[in-house]
Coordinates of C-alpha atoms in Angstrom, one line a residue:
Chain A
M1 CA -24.9 -1.0 -3.2
I2 CA -23.3 0.8 -0.2
A3 CA -25.2 0.9 3.1
V4 CA -23.8 2.8 6.0
D5 CA -25.6 3.0 9.3
Q6 CA -24.5 5.0 12.4
L7 CA -20.8 4.7 11.4
R8 CA -18.3 5.9 13.9
K9 CA -14.6 6.0 14.0
I10 CA -12.9 7.3 17.1
Y11 CA -9.1 7.6 17.1
R12 CA -7.2 7.7 20.4
V13 CA -4.3 10.1 19.9
H14 CA -1.4 11.0 22.2
K15 CA -1.1 14.6 23.3
R16 CA 2.1 16.3 24.2
Q17 CA 3.2 19.8 24.9
P18 CA 6.3 21.0 23.0
G19 CA 9.7 21.1 24.8
L20 CA 12.2 18.8 26.5
A21 CA 10.4 18.7 29.8
A22 CA 7.2 17.6 28.1
A23 CA 9.1 15.0 26.1
L24 CA 10.6 13.5 29.4
R25 CA 7.2 13.6 31.1
S26 CA 5.7 11.7 28.2
L27 CA 8.0 8.8 28.9
I28 CA 6.1 8.2 32.2
H29 CA 2.6 9.5 31.3
R30 CA 1.2 10.0 27.9
P31 CA -2.2 11.8 28.0
T32 CA -4.5 10.7 25.3
E33 CA -7.4 12.3 23.6
D34 CA -10.3 10.7 21.7
V35 CA -10.8 12.2 18.2
R36 CA -14.2 11.6 16.6
A37 CA -13.1 11.4 13.0
V38 CA -16.5 10.0 11.9
D39 CA -19.4 10.5 14.2
G40 CA -22.5 8.4 13.5
I41 CA -23.1 9.0 9.8
S42 CA -25.7 7.0 7.8
F43 CA -26.3 6.9 4.1
H44 CA -27.3 4.5 1.3
I45 CA -25.9 4.5 -2.3
N46 CA -27.5 2.4 -5.0
D47 CA -25.7 0.5 -7.7
G48 CA -24.5 2.7 -10.5
E49 CA -24.9 6.0 -8.6
R50 CA -22.2 8.7 -8.8
V51 CA -22.0 10.5 -5.5
G52 CA -19.8 13.3 -4.3
F53 CA -18.5 12.9 -0.8
L54 CA -17.6 16.4 0.4
G55 CA -16.3 18.2 3.4
P56 CA -13.5 20.5 4.6
N57 CA -10.1 19.2 5.5
G58 CA -10.4 16.8 8.5
A59 CA -14.1 16.3 8.1
G60 CA -13.7 12.5 8.0
K61 CA -14.0 11.9 4.3
T62 CA -10.8 9.8 3.8
T63 CA -11.4 7.9 7.1
T64 CA -14.9 7.0 5.8
L65 CA -13.4 5.9 2.4
K66 CA -10.8 3.8 4.2
M67 CA -13.5 2.1 6.3
L68 CA -15.6 1.5 3.2
S69 CA -12.6 -0.1 1.4
G70 CA -11.7 -2.3 4.4
L71 CA -8.5 -0.5 5.5
L72 CA -9.9 0.7 8.8
Y73 CA -12.2 -1.0 11.4
P74 CA -15.2 1.1 12.4
T75 CA -15.4 1.9 16.1
S76 CA -19.2 1.2 15.9
G77 CA -22.0 1.2 13.4
T78 CA -22.5 -1.1 10.4
L79 CA -21.4 -0.8 6.8
E80 CA -21.9 -3.0 3.8
V81 CA -20.4 -2.7 0.3
D82 CA -21.7 -4.8 -2.5
G83 CA -22.9 -7.4 -0.1
F84 CA -19.6 -7.6 1.9
L85 CA -18.4 -6.4 5.3
P86 CA -15.4 -4.4 4.2
Q87 CA -13.4 -4.9 7.4
K88 CA -13.2 -8.6 6.7
R89 CA -11.2 -7.8 3.6
E90 CA -12.2 -11.0 1.8
R91 CA -10.5 -11.6 -1.5
A92 CA -13.9 -11.5 -3.4
F93 CA -14.5 -8.1 -1.8
L94 CA -11.1 -6.7 -2.8
Q95 CA -11.7 -7.9 -6.3
R96 CA -14.9 -5.9 -6.5
I97 CA -13.6 -2.5 -5.3
T98 CA -10.9 -0.1 -6.0
L99 CA -9.6 2.9 -4.1
V100 CA -7.7 5.5 -6.1
M101 CA -5.9 8.0 -3.9
G102 CA -4.6 11.0 -5.8
Q103 CA -1.7 11.3 -3.4
K104 CA -0.7 7.6 -3.2
Q105 CA 0.2 5.3 -6.0
Q106 CA 0.2 1.6 -6.8
L107 CA 2.3 1.8 -10.0
L108 CA 5.7 0.2 -9.7
W109 CA 8.0 3.2 -9.6
D110 CA 10.9 2.0 -11.7
L111 CA 9.0 -0.2 -14.1
P112 CA 6.7 0.7 -17.0
P113 CA 2.9 0.8 -16.1
S114 CA 2.5 -2.3 -18.3
E115 CA 4.3 -4.3 -15.6
T116 CA 1.8 -3.2 -13.0
F117 CA -1.0 -4.0 -15.4
L118 CA 0.3 -7.6 -15.9
L119 CA 0.9 -8.0 -12.1
N120 CA -2.7 -6.9 -11.4
R121 CA -4.0 -9.3 -14.0
A122 CA -2.4 -12.1 -12.0
L123 CA -3.3 -10.8 -8.6
Y124 CA -7.0 -10.1 -9.5
D125 CA -7.3 -13.4 -11.5
V126 CA -8.5 -11.5 -14.6
P127 CA -8.9 -14.0 -17.5
E128 CA -6.5 -13.3 -20.4
K129 CA -9.2 -12.4 -22.9
E130 CA -11.0 -10.0 -20.5
F131 CA -7.7 -8.4 -19.6
R132 CA -6.8 -7.7 -23.2
E133 CA -10.3 -6.3 -23.9
T134 CA -10.3 -4.1 -20.8
L135 CA -6.7 -2.9 -21.4
A136 CA -7.5 -2.0 -25.0
E137 CA -10.5 -0.1 -23.9
L138 CA -8.7 1.7 -21.1
T139 CA -5.8 2.5 -23.4
K140 CA -8.2 4.0 -26.0
L141 CA -10.2 6.0 -23.5
L142 CA -7.3 7.3 -21.5
E143 CA -4.9 7.6 -24.5
L144 CA -2.2 5.4 -22.8
E145 CA -0.6 3.9 -25.8
A146 CA 2.6 6.0 -25.7
L147 CA 2.8 5.8 -21.9
V148 CA 2.6 2.2 -20.9
G149 CA 6.1 1.3 -22.0
K150 CA 7.9 4.2 -20.2
P151 CA 9.2 3.8 -16.6
T152 CA 6.6 5.2 -14.3
R153 CA 9.2 7.6 -12.7
Q154 CA 9.6 9.3 -16.2
L155 CA 5.8 10.0 -16.5
S156 CA 4.3 13.4 -15.7
L157 CA 1.8 13.6 -12.8
G158 CA -1.1 13.6 -15.2
E159 CA 0.2 10.7 -17.2
R160 CA 0.8 8.8 -14.0
M161 CA -2.7 9.4 -12.8
K162 CA -4.2 8.1 -16.1
C163 CA -2.1 5.0 -15.7
E164 CA -3.1 4.7 -12.0
L165 CA -6.7 4.8 -13.1
A166 CA -6.1 2.1 -15.6
A167 CA -4.3 -0.1 -13.1
A168 CA -7.1 0.4 -10.6
L169 CA -9.8 -0.5 -13.1
L170 CA -8.3 -3.5 -14.9
H171 CA -10.2 -5.9 -12.8
R172 CA -13.4 -4.1 -13.6
P173 CA -14.4 -3.2 -10.0
R174 CA -18.1 -2.6 -9.3
V175 CA -17.4 0.0 -6.7
L176 CA -15.0 2.9 -7.2
F177 CA -13.7 5.0 -4.3
L178 CA -12.0 8.0 -5.7
D179 CA -10.1 10.2 -3.2
E180 CA -9.0 13.4 -4.9
P181 CA -8.4 11.8 -8.3
T182 CA -7.6 15.0 -10.1
I183 CA -5.3 16.6 -7.6
G184 CA -2.4 18.3 -9.2
L185 CA -3.7 17.8 -12.8
D186 CA -4.0 20.5 -15.4
V187 CA -7.4 21.5 -16.7
A188 CA -7.3 19.3 -19.8
M189 CA -6.2 16.3 -17.8
Q190 CA -8.9 16.9 -15.2
A191 CA -11.5 16.9 -18.0
T192 CA -10.1 13.7 -19.4
V193 CA -10.3 12.0 -16.0
R194 CA -13.8 13.2 -15.4
D195 CA -15.0 12.0 -18.8
F196 CA -13.4 8.7 -18.2
V197 CA -14.9 8.2 -14.8
R198 CA -18.4 9.0 -16.2
A199 CA -17.9 6.7 -19.2
Y200 CA -16.7 3.8 -16.9
N201 CA -19.7 4.4 -14.6
E202 CA -22.2 4.3 -17.5
R203 CA -20.5 1.3 -19.3
F204 CA -20.3 -1.0 -16.2
N205 CA -23.0 0.5 -14.0
A206 CA -20.3 0.9 -11.4
T207 CA -21.0 2.8 -8.2
V208 CA -18.7 5.8 -7.7
L209 CA -18.0 7.6 -4.5
L210 CA -15.8 10.6 -5.1
T211 CA -14.1 13.0 -2.7
S212 CA -12.6 16.1 -4.2
H213 CA -11.8 19.7 -3.2
D214 CA -12.3 20.6 -6.8
M215 CA -15.9 21.5 -7.2
D216 CA -15.7 21.2 -10.9
D217 CA -15.1 17.5 -10.4
V218 CA -18.3 17.3 -8.3
A219 CA -20.4 19.5 -10.6
A220 CA -19.3 17.4 -13.6
L221 CA -19.7 14.0 -12.1
C222 CA -22.0 13.9 -9.2
P223 CA -25.8 14.4 -9.4
R224 CA -25.9 13.6 -5.6
V225 CA -23.7 14.8 -2.9
I226 CA -23.1 13.7 0.7
V227 CA -21.5 16.4 2.8
I228 CA -19.9 15.8 6.2
D229 CA -18.3 18.2 8.6
H230 CA -16.5 17.3 11.9
G231 CA -17.5 13.7 11.3
S232 CA -21.2 14.4 11.0
L233 CA -23.5 14.3 8.0
I234 CA -24.8 17.7 7.1
W235 CA -26.3 17.1 3.7
D236 CA -27.4 14.1 1.6
G237 CA -29.3 14.8 -1.5
P238 CA -29.2 16.2 -5.1
L239 CA -26.5 18.8 -5.8
D240 CA -29.1 21.1 -7.3
D241 CA -31.2 21.1 -4.2
L242 CA -28.1 21.9 -2.1
V243 CA -27.3 24.9 -4.2
K244 CA -30.9 26.1 -4.1
K245 CA -31.0 25.7 -0.3
V246 CA -27.7 27.3 0.6
K247 CA -27.6 29.9 -2.2
P248 CA -31.2 30.6 -3.2
H249 CA -30.0 33.2 -5.8
K250 CA -28.9 33.2 -9.4
Q251 CA -26.2 35.3 -10.8
L252 CA -27.0 37.6 -13.8
R253 CA -23.9 38.4 -15.8
L254 CA -24.5 41.4 -18.0
R255 CA -22.4 43.0 -20.8
L256 CA -23.5 46.5 -21.6
A257 CA -23.0 48.7 -24.6
R258 CA -22.0 51.7 -22.4
P259 CA -21.5 52.3 -18.6
V260 CA -24.6 52.9 -16.5
D261 CA -25.1 54.5 -13.1
A262 CA -25.3 52.4 -10.0
A263 CA -28.8 54.0 -9.5
D264 CA -30.0 52.2 -12.7
L265 CA -29.1 48.9 -11.1
A266 CA -30.3 49.5 -7.6
D267 CA -33.7 48.0 -7.9
L268 CA -32.7 45.0 -10.1
G269 CA -30.8 43.1 -7.4
R270 CA -27.6 43.1 -5.3
V271 CA -24.6 44.2 -7.4
V272 CA -21.8 41.7 -6.9
E273 CA -19.4 43.1 -9.4
Q274 CA -19.4 46.2 -11.6
S275 CA -16.8 47.5 -14.0
A276 CA -17.2 49.9 -17.0
T277 CA -19.5 47.7 -19.1
S278 CA -19.7 44.5 -17.1
V279 CA -22.1 43.8 -14.2
V280 CA -22.8 40.8 -12.1
L281 CA -26.1 40.9 -10.2
Q282 CA -27.4 38.5 -7.5
V283 CA -31.1 37.9 -7.9
A284 CA -33.5 35.8 -5.9
Q285 CA -34.7 32.7 -7.9
A286 CA -38.4 33.8 -7.6
E287 CA -37.7 37.2 -9.1
L288 CA -35.5 36.1 -11.9
Q289 CA -38.0 36.2 -14.7
A290 CA -39.2 39.8 -13.8
V291 CA -35.6 41.1 -13.4
V292 CA -34.5 39.7 -16.7
A293 CA -37.5 41.4 -18.4
K294 CA -36.6 44.6 -16.7
V295 CA -33.0 44.4 -17.7
L296 CA -33.9 43.8 -21.3
S297 CA -36.2 46.8 -21.4
S298 CA -34.2 49.3 -19.4
L299 CA -30.5 48.7 -20.0
P300 CA -28.3 48.9 -23.1
L301 CA -27.7 45.2 -23.1
V302 CA -25.1 43.4 -25.4
D303 CA -25.1 40.0 -23.7
L304 CA -26.8 38.3 -20.7
S305 CA -26.2 35.0 -19.0
V306 CA -27.8 33.4 -15.9
E307 CA -25.5 31.4 -13.7
D308 CA -25.6 29.3 -10.5
P309 CA -23.4 30.7 -7.8
P310 CA -20.0 29.1 -7.7
L311 CA -20.1 25.7 -5.9
E312 CA -17.1 26.8 -3.8
D313 CA -19.3 29.6 -2.4
V314 CA -22.1 27.2 -1.7
M315 CA -19.8 24.9 0.2
R316 CA -18.2 27.8 2.1
D317 CA -21.7 29.0 3.2
L318 CA -22.7 25.5 4.1
F319 CA -19.7 24.9 6.3
A320 CA -20.0 28.3 7.9
G321 CA -23.7 27.6 8.7
A322 CA -22.7 24.2 10.2
A323 CA -20.0 25.9 12.3
A324 CA -22.4 28.5 13.5
G325 CA -24.9 25.7 14.5
R326 CA -22.1 23.9 16.5
D327 CA -21.2 27.1 18.2
A328 CA -24.8 27.8 19.1
S329 CA -25.3 24.4 20.6
Chain B
M1 CA -31.8 -24.2 14.4
S2 CA -32.6 -24.5 10.7
A3 CA -32.1 -27.7 8.9
T4 CA -29.3 -26.2 6.8
S5 CA -27.3 -24.9 9.7
A6 CA -27.9 -28.1 11.6
D7 CA -26.6 -30.2 8.6
A8 CA -23.6 -27.9 8.3
L9 CA -22.9 -28.3 12.0
S10 CA -23.1 -32.1 12.0
T11 CA -21.0 -32.4 8.8
N12 CA -18.3 -30.2 10.3
H13 CA -18.5 -32.1 13.5
L14 CA -18.0 -35.4 11.7
G15 CA -15.1 -33.9 9.7
G16 CA -16.8 -34.8 6.4
T17 CA -16.4 -31.3 5.0
D18 CA -13.7 -28.7 5.4
S19 CA -14.6 -25.7 7.5
P20 CA -15.2 -22.4 5.7
R21 CA -11.9 -21.1 7.2
T22 CA -10.0 -24.1 5.8
R23 CA -11.6 -23.6 2.4
D24 CA -10.7 -19.9 2.5
T25 CA -7.1 -20.7 3.4
R26 CA -6.9 -23.3 0.7
S27 CA -8.4 -20.9 -1.8
A28 CA -6.1 -18.1 -0.8
L29 CA -3.1 -20.4 -1.1
S30 CA -4.1 -21.6 -4.6
H31 CA -4.7 -18.0 -5.6
A32 CA -1.3 -17.0 -4.3
L33 CA 0.3 -19.9 -6.1
R34 CA -1.3 -18.8 -9.4
A35 CA -0.1 -15.3 -8.8
L36 CA 3.4 -16.3 -7.8
P37 CA 4.9 -16.4 -11.3
A38 CA 3.7 -12.9 -12.0
L39 CA 5.0 -11.7 -8.7
L40 CA 8.4 -13.3 -9.3
R41 CA 8.6 -11.9 -12.8
T42 CA 7.8 -8.4 -11.6
G43 CA 10.3 -8.7 -8.8
F44 CA 12.9 -9.9 -11.3
A45 CA 12.1 -6.9 -13.6
A46 CA 12.5 -4.6 -10.6
V47 CA 15.8 -6.1 -9.7
L48 CA 17.0 -5.6 -13.2
A49 CA 15.9 -2.0 -13.0
Y50 CA 17.8 -1.6 -9.7
R51 CA 20.8 -3.6 -11.1
A52 CA 23.3 -0.8 -10.2
E53 CA 22.1 -0.8 -6.7
I54 CA 22.3 -4.5 -6.4
L55 CA 25.8 -4.5 -7.7
I56 CA 26.8 -1.8 -5.3
W57 CA 25.3 -3.8 -2.4
M58 CA 27.1 -6.9 -3.5
F59 CA 30.4 -5.2 -3.8
T60 CA 30.0 -3.5 -0.5
T61 CA 29.2 -6.8 1.2
N62 CA 32.9 -7.3 1.7
M63 CA 33.3 -7.8 5.4
P64 CA 34.2 -11.5 5.0
L65 CA 37.0 -10.5 2.7
V66 CA 38.4 -8.1 5.3
M67 CA 38.1 -10.8 7.9
L68 CA 39.8 -13.2 5.5
A69 CA 42.8 -10.9 5.2
L70 CA 43.1 -10.6 8.9
W71 CA 42.7 -14.3 9.8
A72 CA 44.9 -15.4 6.9
A73 CA 47.7 -13.2 8.3
V74 CA 47.1 -14.7 11.8
A75 CA 47.2 -18.2 10.4
R76 CA 50.5 -17.7 8.6
S77 CA 52.4 -18.9 11.6
G78 CA 50.1 -22.0 12.1
P79 CA 46.5 -23.2 12.2
V80 CA 44.0 -21.3 14.5
A81 CA 41.5 -23.6 16.1
G82 CA 42.0 -26.0 13.2
Y83 CA 41.8 -23.4 10.5
T84 CA 44.7 -23.0 8.1
Q85 CA 45.1 -20.1 5.7
E86 CA 43.3 -22.2 3.1
G87 CA 40.7 -23.1 5.7
F88 CA 40.0 -19.4 6.4
T89 CA 39.9 -18.7 2.6
A90 CA 37.3 -21.5 2.1
Y91 CA 35.3 -20.3 5.1
Y92 CA 35.1 -16.7 4.3
L93 CA 34.4 -17.2 0.6
A94 CA 31.6 -19.6 1.4
T95 CA 30.3 -17.1 4.0
L96 CA 30.3 -14.3 1.4
L97 CA 28.4 -16.5 -1.1
V98 CA 25.8 -17.6 1.5
R99 CA 25.4 -14.0 2.6
L100 CA 24.9 -12.8 -1.0
F101 CA 22.4 -15.6 -1.7
T102 CA 20.3 -15.2 1.4
G103 CA 20.1 -11.4 1.7
C104 CA 16.7 -9.7 2.0
W105 CA 15.6 -6.1 2.3
V106 CA 11.9 -6.5 3.4
V107 CA 12.5 -4.7 6.7
Y108 CA 13.5 -1.5 5.0
E109 CA 10.5 -1.6 2.6
L110 CA 8.0 -2.5 5.2
T111 CA 9.0 0.2 7.7
M112 CA 9.0 2.8 4.9
E113 CA 5.6 1.7 3.7
I114 CA 4.1 1.8 7.2
R115 CA 5.6 5.2 7.9
Q116 CA 4.5 6.7 4.6
G117 CA 1.1 5.0 4.6
T118 CA 1.7 3.3 1.3
L119 CA 1.0 -0.1 3.0
A120 CA -2.6 0.8 2.3
M121 CA -2.1 0.3 -1.4
R122 CA -0.7 -3.2 -0.8
L123 CA -3.5 -4.1 1.5
L124 CA -6.1 -3.2 -1.2
R125 CA -4.7 -6.0 -3.4
P126 CA -6.1 -9.5 -3.0
I127 CA -2.8 -11.0 -1.9
H128 CA -1.0 -11.0 1.4
P129 CA 1.5 -8.1 1.4
L130 CA 4.2 -10.3 3.0
L131 CA 3.8 -12.9 0.3
A132 CA 4.2 -10.2 -2.3
H133 CA 7.3 -8.9 -0.5
A134 CA 8.7 -12.5 -0.2
A135 CA 8.3 -13.0 -4.0
E136 CA 9.9 -9.6 -4.7
N137 CA 12.9 -10.5 -2.5
A138 CA 13.2 -14.0 -3.8
A139 CA 13.2 -12.8 -7.4
A140 CA 16.6 -11.2 -6.8
I141 CA 18.3 -14.6 -6.2
P142 CA 18.8 -15.6 -9.9
V143 CA 20.4 -12.2 -10.6
R144 CA 22.7 -12.6 -7.7
L145 CA 23.6 -16.1 -8.8
V146 CA 24.7 -14.7 -12.2
V147 CA 26.7 -11.9 -10.6
C148 CA 28.3 -14.3 -8.2
T149 CA 29.4 -16.8 -10.9
P150 CA 33.0 -15.5 -10.9
L151 CA 33.1 -15.6 -7.1
I152 CA 31.8 -19.2 -7.2
A153 CA 34.6 -20.1 -9.7
I154 CA 37.2 -18.5 -7.4
F155 CA 35.8 -20.4 -4.4
V156 CA 35.9 -23.7 -6.2
Y157 CA 39.4 -23.0 -7.6
T158 CA 40.9 -21.9 -4.3
S159 CA 39.0 -24.1 -1.9
Y160 CA 38.5 -27.3 -3.9
A161 CA 40.1 -29.5 -1.3
S162 CA 37.9 -28.0 1.5
I163 CA 34.6 -28.5 -0.3
T164 CA 32.6 -31.6 0.8
R165 CA 32.2 -34.5 -1.6
D166 CA 29.3 -36.0 0.4
P167 CA 26.2 -36.0 -1.8
I168 CA 23.9 -36.1 1.2
L169 CA 25.4 -32.9 2.5
W170 CA 25.1 -31.4 -0.9
L171 CA 21.4 -32.4 -0.9
C172 CA 21.1 -30.5 2.4
V173 CA 22.8 -27.4 1.1
P174 CA 19.8 -26.0 -1.0
L175 CA 17.4 -26.7 1.8
S176 CA 19.7 -25.0 4.3
L177 CA 20.0 -22.0 2.0
I178 CA 16.2 -21.7 1.6
G179 CA 15.9 -22.1 5.4
A180 CA 18.5 -19.4 6.0
W181 CA 16.7 -17.1 3.6
M182 CA 13.4 -17.8 5.3
I183 CA 14.7 -17.1 8.8
T184 CA 16.3 -13.9 7.6
F185 CA 13.0 -12.9 5.8
G186 CA 10.9 -13.9 8.9
V187 CA 13.1 -11.8 11.3
M188 CA 13.0 -8.8 8.9
A189 CA 9.2 -9.2 8.5
I190 CA 8.7 -9.3 12.3
V191 CA 10.8 -6.3 12.9
G192 CA 9.2 -4.5 10.0
T193 CA 5.7 -5.3 11.3
L194 CA 6.8 -3.9 14.7
A195 CA 6.8 -0.5 13.0
L196 CA 3.1 -0.7 13.4
F197 CA 3.6 -0.7 17.2
V198 CA 6.8 1.2 17.9
E199 CA 8.6 4.0 16.1
S200 CA 12.0 2.5 16.7
A201 CA 11.6 -0.7 14.8
M202 CA 14.8 -0.1 12.8
G203 CA 16.7 0.3 16.0
L204 CA 15.7 -3.2 16.9
F205 CA 16.9 -4.4 13.6
Q206 CA 20.2 -2.8 14.1
L207 CA 20.4 -4.8 17.3
W208 CA 19.7 -8.0 15.4
L209 CA 22.3 -7.1 12.8
G210 CA 24.9 -6.5 15.5
L211 CA 24.2 -9.8 17.2
S212 CA 24.0 -11.6 13.9
G213 CA 27.4 -10.3 12.8
V214 CA 29.0 -12.0 15.8
L215 CA 26.7 -15.0 16.4
S216 CA 26.0 -16.1 12.9
G217 CA 29.7 -16.7 12.1
Y218 CA 29.8 -13.8 9.7
L219 CA 32.8 -12.1 11.3
V220 CA 34.4 -15.0 13.0
P221 CA 33.9 -18.8 12.6
L222 CA 31.9 -20.1 15.6
D223 CA 34.7 -22.7 16.2
L224 CA 36.9 -19.8 17.3
F225 CA 34.6 -18.8 20.2
P226 CA 35.3 -19.7 23.8
E227 CA 33.5 -23.0 24.5
R228 CA 30.6 -21.5 26.6
V229 CA 29.9 -18.7 24.1
R230 CA 30.1 -21.2 21.3
A231 CA 27.6 -23.6 23.0
I232 CA 25.1 -20.8 23.3
A233 CA 25.8 -19.5 19.7
L234 CA 25.1 -23.0 18.3
L235 CA 21.6 -23.0 19.8
L236 CA 20.6 -19.6 18.7
P237 CA 18.9 -18.9 15.3
F238 CA 21.8 -16.7 14.0
R239 CA 23.9 -19.8 13.2
F240 CA 21.2 -21.1 10.9
T241 CA 21.1 -17.9 8.8
L242 CA 24.8 -18.3 7.7
S243 CA 27.2 -20.6 9.5
F244 CA 25.1 -23.8 9.0
P245 CA 25.0 -23.7 5.2
V246 CA 28.8 -22.9 5.2
E247 CA 29.4 -25.8 7.6
L248 CA 27.6 -28.1 5.1
V249 CA 29.5 -26.9 2.1
L250 CA 32.8 -27.3 3.9
G251 CA 31.8 -30.7 5.3
R252 CA 32.3 -29.6 8.9
V253 CA 29.4 -31.7 10.1
D254 CA 28.6 -35.4 9.5
R255 CA 25.5 -36.7 7.8
M256 CA 23.6 -37.3 11.1
Q257 CA 24.5 -33.9 12.4
A258 CA 23.5 -32.3 9.1
L259 CA 20.0 -33.8 9.3
Q260 CA 19.6 -32.9 12.9
L261 CA 20.7 -29.3 12.2
L262 CA 18.4 -29.1 9.2
G263 CA 15.6 -30.1 11.5
A264 CA 16.6 -27.5 14.0
Q265 CA 16.9 -24.9 11.3
W266 CA 13.5 -25.6 9.8
S267 CA 12.0 -25.6 13.3
Y268 CA 13.2 -22.0 13.5
V269 CA 11.7 -21.4 10.1
V270 CA 8.3 -22.5 11.4
L271 CA 8.8 -20.6 14.6
F272 CA 9.5 -17.3 12.8
A273 CA 6.8 -17.9 10.2
V274 CA 4.2 -18.4 13.0
G275 CA 5.6 -15.4 14.9
T276 CA 5.4 -13.3 11.7
V277 CA 1.8 -14.3 11.0
L278 CA 0.6 -13.7 14.6
L279 CA 2.4 -10.3 14.8
W280 CA 1.1 -9.3 11.4
R281 CA -2.5 -10.1 12.5
A282 CA -2.1 -8.1 15.7
G283 CA -0.5 -5.3 13.6
M284 CA -3.3 -5.3 11.2
R285 CA -5.8 -4.9 14.0
R286 CA -3.8 -1.9 15.2
F287 CA -3.5 -0.5 11.6
G288 CA -7.2 -1.0 11.3
A289 CA -7.8 0.8 14.6
F290 CA -5.5 3.7 14.1
G291 CA -5.3 4.1 10.3
G292 CA -2.3 4.6 8.0

């Protein structure tokens, strides 16, 4: 269980103008500025939940994950992770969590991943039998057999990320903080990692908090999302509800037997795309049934599919709305 | 106050039970001891992976041989401050060996990890990062011992007459080598930790290296210094990182002096260890406040 209440993190950063004169001035006086990286967010995540933690660059996602994993002290507010105060960084706490950062690695660079696995076994006090079982399971799920004996530096990015995940999960953490775990991976590898995270969550009832700019990760893994922007929480709830609220439209993708005039489409909905025999219409959810019936009866239809708007568009509109709200206030 | 907390308070007051902090420390220590073999084994494997780098480092640590050539030429016409040509040979070969055995590199690793933010990955593991670094550095010693075997043979062959025969001094030698390594590690850990506070931590280390080259006896035996400078150099920690083990091996101190100096050396070990711990704690508060 993760409980966060009115969490704040304010960094004091030095400001300096460019140029030699400013550099010399800064020797005597260094003006500072308070940056509110996280500004009073509250949320509650139950055991076994998979939650997407989203926001634009600089929104405060990584700062929050670092506070939750005990790397940063909060400026104010309270947080609790699996019954522990993260900032105390007790050994029992560190043994229950893991933080996977797509851009940082824990694997020993010049040694095979198997060496990191053995080291982690000792550091996390994993009993020999449990270690073997978990490693066998991870090796199978992530297809690591051919990788664990090669020096880490000789592995591809995707192979390294799979081994990173294995190293991070050998001690069977109950809480997974995943910060961009699929960054830089190809589509097949991304799918493998997503499947694996879901399987681990289901197998061990582990809590997963995931940040990612790849909305496919979020759509595939997270029934619930928490969205922050400029350090403040702007959404906490089911992903479907967020999509419905921000983009209350469906997309109707049509493949036609022959081209049609724009006038034939005008009263069906807003035309998003139109080529010779392919049309994408935006239709209000409430009118969907009627529009589909009309399409079937009036157009030379070959194929029809109903889609949610891309999650990227949903997020863009959500952040634009939040920015407009800030400007107005 | 509840009965439970009152009982706990009175038990602690009477000293009948360890405080939670003492229990935590003991538990952390026992966990670290259990993890130590794995840390050493991994460190050893890493050293083997970096074997070429280690060899290059060892072959480029040749300043004592340069100084040996210089001082041997000077001593051709007669002893210098009691050092004959053979005396200089014994001194500089012993200096080279002690330097090779007690070398560390934690300052470079630590400053890099702090600058690149990878210290976060170490902090997530349930073991103190400095303990992990210490094990990784210590794991290199057996490899160095193997590589140094020919040098040890040359030292024994050329300097047999200069090597002490006193078993008490020989008992002190390993302790003094461990002490020298621990002081070197402690200083490096302190300077590395300073990277959490200042951007020019490596500049400070260059300063330490410069002073150490002169005041540890690395370039010139401390006996050759003017009396006042020597008196100061004998009190500073630099001597205990190099010259002291050499003095023991060459029998340049008597038993009583050896024990007193060993006490002084280990006092420095404790001082630097406490300094490291305190600075690390302050550094972690800063890291926690500003992020990595």
